Short mmCIF file of C-alpha atoms and ligand atoms in Angstrom, two decimals:
data_model
loop_
_atom_site.label_atom_id
_atom_site.label_comp_id
_atom_site.label_asym_id
_atom_site.label_seq_id
_atom_site.Cartn_x
_atom_site.Cartn_y
_atom_site.Cartn_z
CA UNK A 1 25.74 -2.70 2.78
CA UNK A 2 29.21 -4.24 2.77
CA UNK A 3 30.69 -5.68 -0.40
CA UNK A 4 31.41 -8.89 1.50
CA UNK A 5 27.73 -9.29 2.27
CA UNK A 6 26.87 -8.84 -1.41
CA UNK A 7 29.22 -11.65 -2.39
CA UNK A 8 26.55 -13.88 -0.88
CA UNK A 9 24.21 -12.99 -3.75
CA UNK A 10 24.26 -15.17 -6.83
CA UNK A 11 25.90 -13.30 -9.77
CA UNK A 12 22.62 -12.85 -11.67
CA UNK A 13 21.04 -11.12 -8.67
CA UNK A 14 24.16 -9.20 -7.68
CA UNK A 15 24.04 -7.35 -11.03
CA UNK A 16 20.31 -6.61 -10.82
CA UNK A 17 20.15 -5.43 -7.24
CA UNK A 18 20.38 -1.63 -6.93
CA UNK A 19 22.18 0.03 -4.03
CA UNK A 20 21.32 3.07 -1.93
CA UNK A 21 18.11 3.80 -3.81
CA UNK A 22 16.30 6.90 -2.52
CA UNK A 23 12.90 5.74 -1.33
CA UNK A 24 11.53 9.22 -2.07
CA UNK A 25 11.35 7.98 -5.68
CA UNK A 26 9.12 5.09 -4.67
CA UNK A 27 6.60 6.66 -2.31
CA UNK A 28 3.63 8.90 -3.04
CA UNK A 29 4.74 11.30 -0.28
CA UNK A 30 8.06 11.65 -2.17
CA UNK A 31 10.08 11.37 1.04
CA UNK A 32 12.36 8.71 2.45
CA UNK A 33 16.08 8.00 2.64
CA UNK A 34 17.97 5.28 0.76
CA UNK A 35 17.27 1.57 0.78
CA UNK A 36 20.49 -0.44 1.08
CA UNK A 37 19.28 -2.87 -1.59
CA UNK A 38 16.40 -2.51 -4.05
CA UNK A 39 15.19 -5.36 -6.20
CA UNK A 40 12.44 -5.67 -8.81
CA UNK A 41 11.78 -9.32 -9.68
CA UNK A 42 11.04 -10.50 -13.21
CA UNK A 43 8.24 -12.77 -12.01
CA UNK A 44 7.16 -14.83 -9.02
CA UNK A 45 9.73 -17.58 -9.64
CA UNK A 46 12.51 -15.02 -9.86
CA UNK A 47 11.30 -13.45 -6.62
CA UNK A 48 11.24 -16.84 -4.88
CA UNK A 49 14.80 -17.52 -6.06
CA UNK A 50 15.93 -14.10 -4.81
CA UNK A 51 14.41 -14.64 -1.37
CA UNK A 52 15.91 -18.13 -1.15
CA UNK A 53 19.45 -16.86 -1.54
CA UNK A 54 19.11 -13.61 0.43
CA UNK A 55 21.04 -14.07 3.69
CA UNK A 56 18.47 -14.57 6.49
CA UNK A 57 19.88 -11.70 8.57
CA UNK A 58 19.07 -9.12 5.86
CA UNK A 59 15.69 -7.55 6.66
CA UNK A 60 13.13 -7.62 3.83
CA UNK A 61 10.41 -5.13 2.94
CA UNK A 62 8.00 -5.74 0.08
CA UNK A 63 6.40 -2.63 -1.41
CA UNK A 64 3.93 -1.87 -4.16
CA UNK A 65 3.38 1.73 -5.21
CA UNK A 66 4.42 3.21 -1.87
CA UNK A 67 1.05 4.95 -1.51
CA UNK A 68 0.70 4.05 2.16
CA UNK A 69 4.30 4.27 3.32
CA UNK A 70 6.22 6.85 5.32
CA UNK A 71 9.90 5.95 4.95
CA UNK A 72 12.06 7.82 7.44
CA UNK A 73 14.92 10.03 6.25
CA UNK A 74 17.65 7.59 7.30
CA UNK A 75 16.28 5.03 4.84
CA UNK A 76 15.92 1.28 5.04
CA UNK A 77 18.55 -1.19 6.21
CA UNK A 78 18.12 -4.35 4.23
CA UNK A 79 16.38 -5.24 0.98
CA UNK A 80 13.34 -3.53 -0.48
CA UNK A 81 11.50 -5.62 -3.04
CA UNK A 82 9.18 -3.78 -5.39
CA UNK A 83 6.30 -5.51 -7.17
CA UNK A 84 5.55 -2.35 -9.18
CA UNK A 85 6.06 -3.08 -12.87
CA UNK A 86 6.45 -6.79 -12.04
CA UNK A 87 4.00 -9.53 -11.04
CA UNK A 88 1.48 -7.96 -13.41
CA UNK A 89 -0.72 -10.76 -14.71
CA UNK A 90 -4.49 -10.32 -14.55
CA UNK A 91 -6.89 -12.90 -15.98
CA UNK A 92 -10.44 -14.11 -15.77
CA UNK A 93 -10.73 -17.66 -14.47
CA UNK A 94 -14.47 -18.28 -14.67
CA UNK A 95 -17.80 -16.46 -14.81
CA UNK A 96 -17.21 -14.70 -11.50
CA UNK A 97 -13.60 -15.31 -10.59
CA UNK A 98 -10.38 -13.55 -11.54
CA UNK A 99 -6.73 -14.13 -10.77
CA UNK A 100 -4.35 -11.23 -10.25
CA UNK A 101 -0.71 -10.95 -9.27
CA UNK A 102 0.42 -8.67 -6.48
CA UNK A 103 1.91 -5.97 -8.72
CA UNK A 104 -1.31 -5.26 -10.63
CA UNK A 105 -2.45 -1.68 -9.93
CA UNK A 106 -5.85 -1.62 -8.24
CA UNK A 107 -7.12 0.86 -10.86
CA UNK A 108 -6.45 -1.74 -13.56
CA UNK A 109 -8.50 -4.33 -11.66
CA UNK A 110 -11.37 -1.83 -11.48
CA UNK A 111 -11.29 -1.08 -15.22
CA UNK A 112 -10.85 -4.68 -16.31
CA UNK A 113 -13.67 -5.94 -14.08
CA UNK A 114 -15.99 -3.35 -15.63
CA UNK A 115 -15.02 -4.69 -19.08
CA UNK A 116 -15.70 -8.23 -17.90
CA UNK A 117 -19.08 -7.18 -16.47
CA UNK A 118 -17.97 -8.01 -12.91
CA UNK A 119 -18.49 -5.99 -9.77
CA UNK A 120 -18.60 -4.35 -7.39
CA UNK A 121 -14.93 -3.69 -8.21
CA UNK A 122 -15.23 0.02 -9.02
CA UNK A 123 -13.95 0.86 -5.51
CA UNK A 124 -10.49 -0.37 -6.55
CA UNK A 125 -10.26 2.70 -8.80
CA UNK A 126 -9.96 4.88 -5.68
CA UNK A 127 -6.92 3.04 -4.34
CA UNK A 128 -3.69 4.26 -5.97
CA UNK A 129 -1.71 1.15 -5.00
CA UNK A 130 -1.13 -2.42 -6.07
CA UNK A 131 -3.18 -5.49 -5.28
CA UNK A 132 -0.34 -6.63 -2.94
CA UNK A 133 -0.65 -3.42 -0.93
CA UNK A 134 -4.44 -3.71 -0.94
CA UNK A 135 -4.19 -7.27 0.41
CA UNK A 136 -1.76 -6.17 3.13
CA UNK A 137 -3.97 -3.24 4.16
CA UNK A 138 -7.46 -4.58 3.40
CA UNK A 139 -7.77 -1.38 1.38
CA UNK A 140 -11.25 -0.11 0.74
CA UNK A 141 -13.20 2.79 -0.66
CA UNK A 142 -16.81 3.80 -1.28
CA UNK A 143 -18.10 0.92 0.85
CA UNK A 144 -16.04 -1.74 -0.93
CA UNK A 145 -13.22 -3.68 0.71
CA UNK A 146 -10.50 -5.89 -0.79
CA UNK A 147 -10.89 -8.98 1.40
CA UNK A 148 -14.63 -9.28 0.80
CA UNK A 149 -13.61 -10.63 -2.59
CA UNK A 150 -10.63 -12.81 -1.72
CA UNK A 151 -11.02 -16.56 -2.20
CA UNK A 152 -7.38 -17.51 -1.72
CA UNK A 153 -3.94 -15.95 -1.87
CA UNK A 154 -0.51 -17.08 -2.99
CA UNK A 155 2.28 -16.07 -0.67
CA UNK A 156 6.04 -16.46 -0.42
CA UNK A 157 7.54 -16.87 2.99
CA UNK A 158 10.79 -15.12 3.91
CA UNK A 159 12.79 -18.07 2.59
CA UNK A 160 11.04 -17.97 -0.79
CA UNK A 161 8.78 -21.00 -0.24
CA UNK A 162 5.40 -20.63 -1.92
CA UNK A 163 2.11 -21.41 -0.15
CA UNK A 164 -1.52 -21.04 -1.16
CA UNK A 165 -3.81 -19.99 1.68
CA UNK A 166 -7.59 -19.71 1.93
CA UNK A 167 -9.13 -16.36 2.89
CA UNK A 168 -10.40 -18.10 6.04
CA UNK A 169 -6.78 -18.46 7.22
CA UNK A 170 -6.69 -14.67 7.73
CA UNK A 171 -8.24 -12.52 10.41
CA UNK A 172 -9.61 -9.50 8.59
CA UNK A 173 -10.73 -6.17 10.02
CA UNK A 174 -10.96 -2.53 9.03
CA UNK A 175 -7.54 -1.81 7.42
CA UNK A 176 -6.20 -4.80 9.29
CA UNK A 177 -5.02 -8.19 8.03
CA UNK A 178 -3.52 -10.84 10.29
CA UNK A 179 -2.19 -13.97 8.63
CA UNK A 180 -0.78 -17.22 9.98
CA UNK A 181 2.73 -15.85 9.28
CA UNK A 182 4.25 -12.70 7.84
CA UNK A 183 4.63 -13.97 4.27
CA UNK A 184 4.54 -11.70 1.21
CA UNK A 185 1.51 -11.73 -1.09
CA UNK A 186 2.29 -12.59 -4.69
CA UNK A 187 -1.24 -13.00 -6.03
CA UNK A 188 -4.87 -13.79 -5.30
CA UNK A 189 -8.04 -15.26 -6.68
CA UNK A 190 -10.92 -12.84 -6.25
CA UNK A 191 -14.66 -13.32 -6.74
CA UNK A 192 -17.20 -10.73 -7.86
CA UNK A 193 -20.83 -10.67 -8.92
CA UNK A 194 -21.93 -10.50 -12.52
CA UNK A 195 -22.92 -6.88 -13.17
CA UNK A 196 -23.38 -6.58 -16.94
CA UNK A 197 -24.84 -3.04 -16.69
CA UNK A 198 -21.76 -1.50 -15.05
CA UNK A 199 -19.59 0.80 -17.18
CA UNK A 200 -16.56 3.07 -16.84
CA UNK A 201 -18.86 6.05 -16.34
CA UNK A 202 -19.51 4.70 -12.80
CA UNK A 203 -15.76 4.85 -12.09
CA UNK A 204 -15.48 8.38 -13.53
CA UNK A 205 -18.33 9.62 -11.34
CA UNK A 206 -16.75 8.15 -8.20
CA UNK A 207 -13.37 9.68 -9.03
CA UNK A 208 -14.97 13.08 -9.77
CA UNK A 209 -16.72 12.95 -6.40
CA UNK A 210 -13.41 12.15 -4.73
CA UNK A 211 -11.67 15.10 -6.42
CA UNK A 212 -14.19 17.46 -4.85
CA UNK A 213 -13.40 16.34 -1.30
CA UNK A 214 -9.76 15.18 -1.36
CA UNK A 215 -6.49 16.90 -2.39
CA UNK A 216 -5.91 14.55 -5.32
CA UNK A 217 -2.79 15.42 -7.32
CA UNK A 218 -0.87 16.69 -4.29
CA UNK A 219 1.83 14.55 -2.64
CA UNK A 220 0.16 12.54 0.10
CA UNK A 221 -0.52 9.04 1.37
CA UNK A 222 -4.29 9.36 1.41
CA UNK A 223 -5.82 9.07 4.86
CA UNK A 224 -3.09 9.14 7.49
CA UNK A 225 -5.20 7.86 10.41
CA UNK A 226 -7.80 5.12 10.64
CA UNK A 227 -11.27 6.23 11.68
CA UNK A 228 -11.94 5.53 15.35
CA UNK A 229 -15.10 3.46 16.02
CA UNK A 230 -18.22 5.53 15.28
CA UNK A 231 -16.36 8.66 14.21
CA UNK A 232 -14.16 10.10 11.48
CA UNK A 233 -10.52 11.04 11.98
CA UNK A 234 -10.98 13.97 9.57
CA UNK A 235 -13.84 15.41 11.67
CA UNK A 236 -11.83 15.12 14.88
CA UNK A 237 -8.73 16.74 13.34
CA UNK A 238 -10.69 19.57 11.72
CA UNK A 239 -12.67 20.36 14.86
CA UNK A 240 -9.43 20.45 16.86
CA UNK A 241 -8.46 23.39 14.63
CA UNK A 242 -5.65 21.55 12.87
CA UNK A 243 -6.45 22.15 9.19
CA UNK A 244 -3.43 23.91 7.69
CA UNK A 245 -1.15 23.07 10.66
CA UNK A 246 2.34 23.07 9.19
CA UNK A 247 5.87 21.95 10.06
CA UNK A 248 8.50 22.67 7.39
CA UNK A 249 6.92 21.79 4.06
CA UNK A 250 4.38 19.33 5.52
CA UNK A 251 0.88 20.39 6.48
CA UNK A 252 -2.56 19.07 7.31
CA UNK A 253 -4.59 19.52 4.13
CA UNK A 254 -7.05 22.42 4.01
CA UNK A 255 -9.31 20.27 1.86
CA UNK A 256 -9.42 17.02 3.84
CA UNK A 257 -8.08 17.04 7.40
CA UNK A 258 -7.03 13.37 7.36
CA UNK A 259 -4.50 14.07 4.57
CA UNK A 260 -1.02 15.45 5.21
CA UNK A 261 0.55 17.13 2.20
CA UNK A 262 4.20 17.36 1.22
CA UNK A 263 4.35 20.75 -0.49
CA UNK A 264 7.63 19.85 -2.18
CA UNK A 265 10.54 19.87 0.25
CA UNK A 266 9.17 18.13 3.34
CA UNK A 267 11.33 15.63 5.15
CA UNK A 268 9.85 12.43 6.52
CA UNK A 269 10.69 13.90 9.95
CA UNK A 270 8.42 16.91 9.21
CA UNK A 271 5.55 14.61 8.25
CA UNK A 272 6.10 12.43 11.32
CA UNK A 273 6.19 15.55 13.52
CA UNK A 274 2.84 16.69 12.04
CA UNK A 275 1.42 13.19 12.68
CA UNK A 276 2.54 13.28 16.32
CA UNK A 277 1.23 16.82 16.85
CA UNK A 278 -2.17 15.81 15.41
CA UNK A 279 -2.30 12.74 17.69
CA UNK A 280 -1.40 14.79 20.78
CA UNK A 281 -3.86 17.58 19.97
CA UNK A 282 -6.79 15.27 19.17
CA UNK A 283 -6.13 13.31 22.38
CA UNK A 284 -6.11 16.54 24.40
CA UNK A 285 -9.15 18.13 22.74
CA UNK A 286 -11.35 15.08 22.16
CA UNK A 287 -9.86 12.39 24.39
CA UNK A 288 -9.53 10.11 21.34
CA UNK A 289 -6.38 8.22 20.39
CA UNK A 290 -5.76 8.28 16.63
CA UNK A 291 -3.87 5.37 15.10
CA UNK A 292 -1.92 5.67 11.87
CA UNK A 293 -3.20 3.87 8.82
CA UNK A 294 0.06 4.65 7.00
CA UNK A 295 2.95 2.31 7.68
CA UNK A 296 5.98 4.09 9.11
CA UNK A 297 9.26 2.29 8.33
CA UNK A 298 12.99 2.88 8.26
CA UNK A 299 15.59 4.65 10.35
CA UNK A 300 15.57 8.29 11.45
CA UNK A 301 18.25 10.49 9.82
C1 FAD B 401 -4.41 9.93 -2.86
C2 FAD B 401 -4.54 8.62 -2.11
C3 FAD B 401 -5.79 8.12 -1.84
C4 FAD B 401 -5.92 6.90 -1.14
N1 FAD B 401 -7.17 6.42 -0.90
C5 FAD B 401 -7.31 5.23 -0.27
C6 FAD B 401 -8.60 4.68 -0.05
O1 FAD B 401 -9.64 5.23 -0.44
N2 FAD B 401 -8.69 3.51 0.62
C7 FAD B 401 -7.59 2.86 1.06
O2 FAD B 401 -7.74 1.77 1.65
N3 FAD B 401 -6.35 3.35 0.87
C8 FAD B 401 -6.19 4.52 0.22
N4 FAD B 401 -4.93 5.02 0.02
C9 FAD B 401 -3.77 4.33 0.61
C10 FAD B 401 -3.09 3.28 -0.30
O3 FAD B 401 -3.32 3.55 -1.67
C11 FAD B 401 -3.56 1.86 0.03
O4 FAD B 401 -3.26 1.51 1.37
C12 FAD B 401 -2.91 0.81 -0.88
O5 FAD B 401 -3.51 -0.43 -0.66
C13 FAD B 401 -1.41 0.67 -0.70
O6 FAD B 401 -0.91 -0.09 -1.79
P1 FAD B 401 0.60 0.06 -2.25
O7 FAD B 401 0.83 -0.91 -3.35
O8 FAD B 401 0.92 1.48 -2.56
O9 FAD B 401 1.34 -0.42 -0.93
P2 FAD B 401 2.66 0.22 -0.26
O10 FAD B 401 2.36 1.61 0.19
O11 FAD B 401 3.81 0.02 -1.15
O12 FAD B 401 2.78 -0.70 1.02
C14 FAD B 401 1.83 -0.58 2.07
C15 FAD B 401 2.02 -1.75 3.05
O13 FAD B 401 1.69 -2.95 2.38
C16 FAD B 401 2.79 -3.84 2.42
N5 FAD B 401 2.84 -4.55 1.13
C17 FAD B 401 2.87 -4.02 -0.11
N6 FAD B 401 2.89 -4.99 -1.03
C18 FAD B 401 2.87 -6.16 -0.35
C19 FAD B 401 2.87 -7.53 -0.74
N7 FAD B 401 2.92 -7.90 -2.03
N8 FAD B 401 2.82 -8.48 0.24
C20 FAD B 401 2.77 -8.13 1.55
N9 FAD B 401 2.79 -6.85 1.97
C21 FAD B 401 2.83 -5.88 1.03
C22 FAD B 401 4.02 -2.96 2.61
O14 FAD B 401 5.10 -3.70 3.19
C23 FAD B 401 3.46 -1.90 3.53
O15 FAD B 401 3.45 -2.36 4.87
C24 FAD B 401 -4.77 6.23 -0.68
C25 FAD B 401 -3.50 6.75 -0.97
C26 FAD B 401 -3.37 7.93 -1.67
C27 FAD B 401 -2.00 8.45 -2.00
#
């Protein structure tokens, strides 16, 4: 990013914007080249002000915990905005409604809803991302899904103008969210049922069950592919003989075939090559086209 370009930033932002930040530090796969600019807002107003004065030709990418992102080795041209550690307010609005900002970790929503006697929100404990990421992905687990609970969302458009939109303004599907524009989520009002009997034991049991079937603790992005209608990506990959298939330090997990593991030194290119090999092999063996659930962004090395 040229110094001249940065002169366009107001002095307060120019000192807080980081340069050439390795995205490997901000993704759960621990891969990804540098982002030209990296900004963590203090709050939603600060974020709006930042977007307002960012030159319109600088591409923007909002991220949460990077738990569903494959950033290529050449990194990201433009500005990455992280909500992690920012936009963290979570409050109860009424008997069944809560308000949460985009940077709130999903696990915190799960735990707090249990304390409030609200549910079913336990599924959020299985999603190692932020609410913003869960809204963008319609993340779900154990039969629960984010958008089933959304009443309305607050968004900022690319120029930093805030809008509140009803859930009905969005077309929601399995891991798919289409809005009226490509604005960034900054918060949402969510509704749950009153479930006074629910306790944290329920969350622990679900997480224990998950540990038995998924390579939790290893570097991954969770499920790489969406499930095709009426089938499971993991079943198709396993029965194509791909468990353990490896390129460099990236391999299809032996424990759960829809996970790809970075064993420590994988490049994004290795992971992407494994993804493409899995897609080609499953298409040849089963005649099924697998689509990635993970978002692949950035420039090749
Ligand atoms: C071990 C493991 C298990 C997982 N299990 C599940 C699971 O059971 N179910 C499931 O659904 N997912 C699962 N995931 C994937 C991931 O946690 C979810 O997709 C999560 O919602 C991503 O949130 P994030 O904050 O990490 O988003 P990021 O990975 O940072 O971003 C993902 C996408 O959302 C966009 N985005 C992020 N924040 C915003 C925002 N504020 N406004 C607009 N767009 C935004 C990004 O631009 C990007 O396109 C798993 C991941 C891992 C590592």
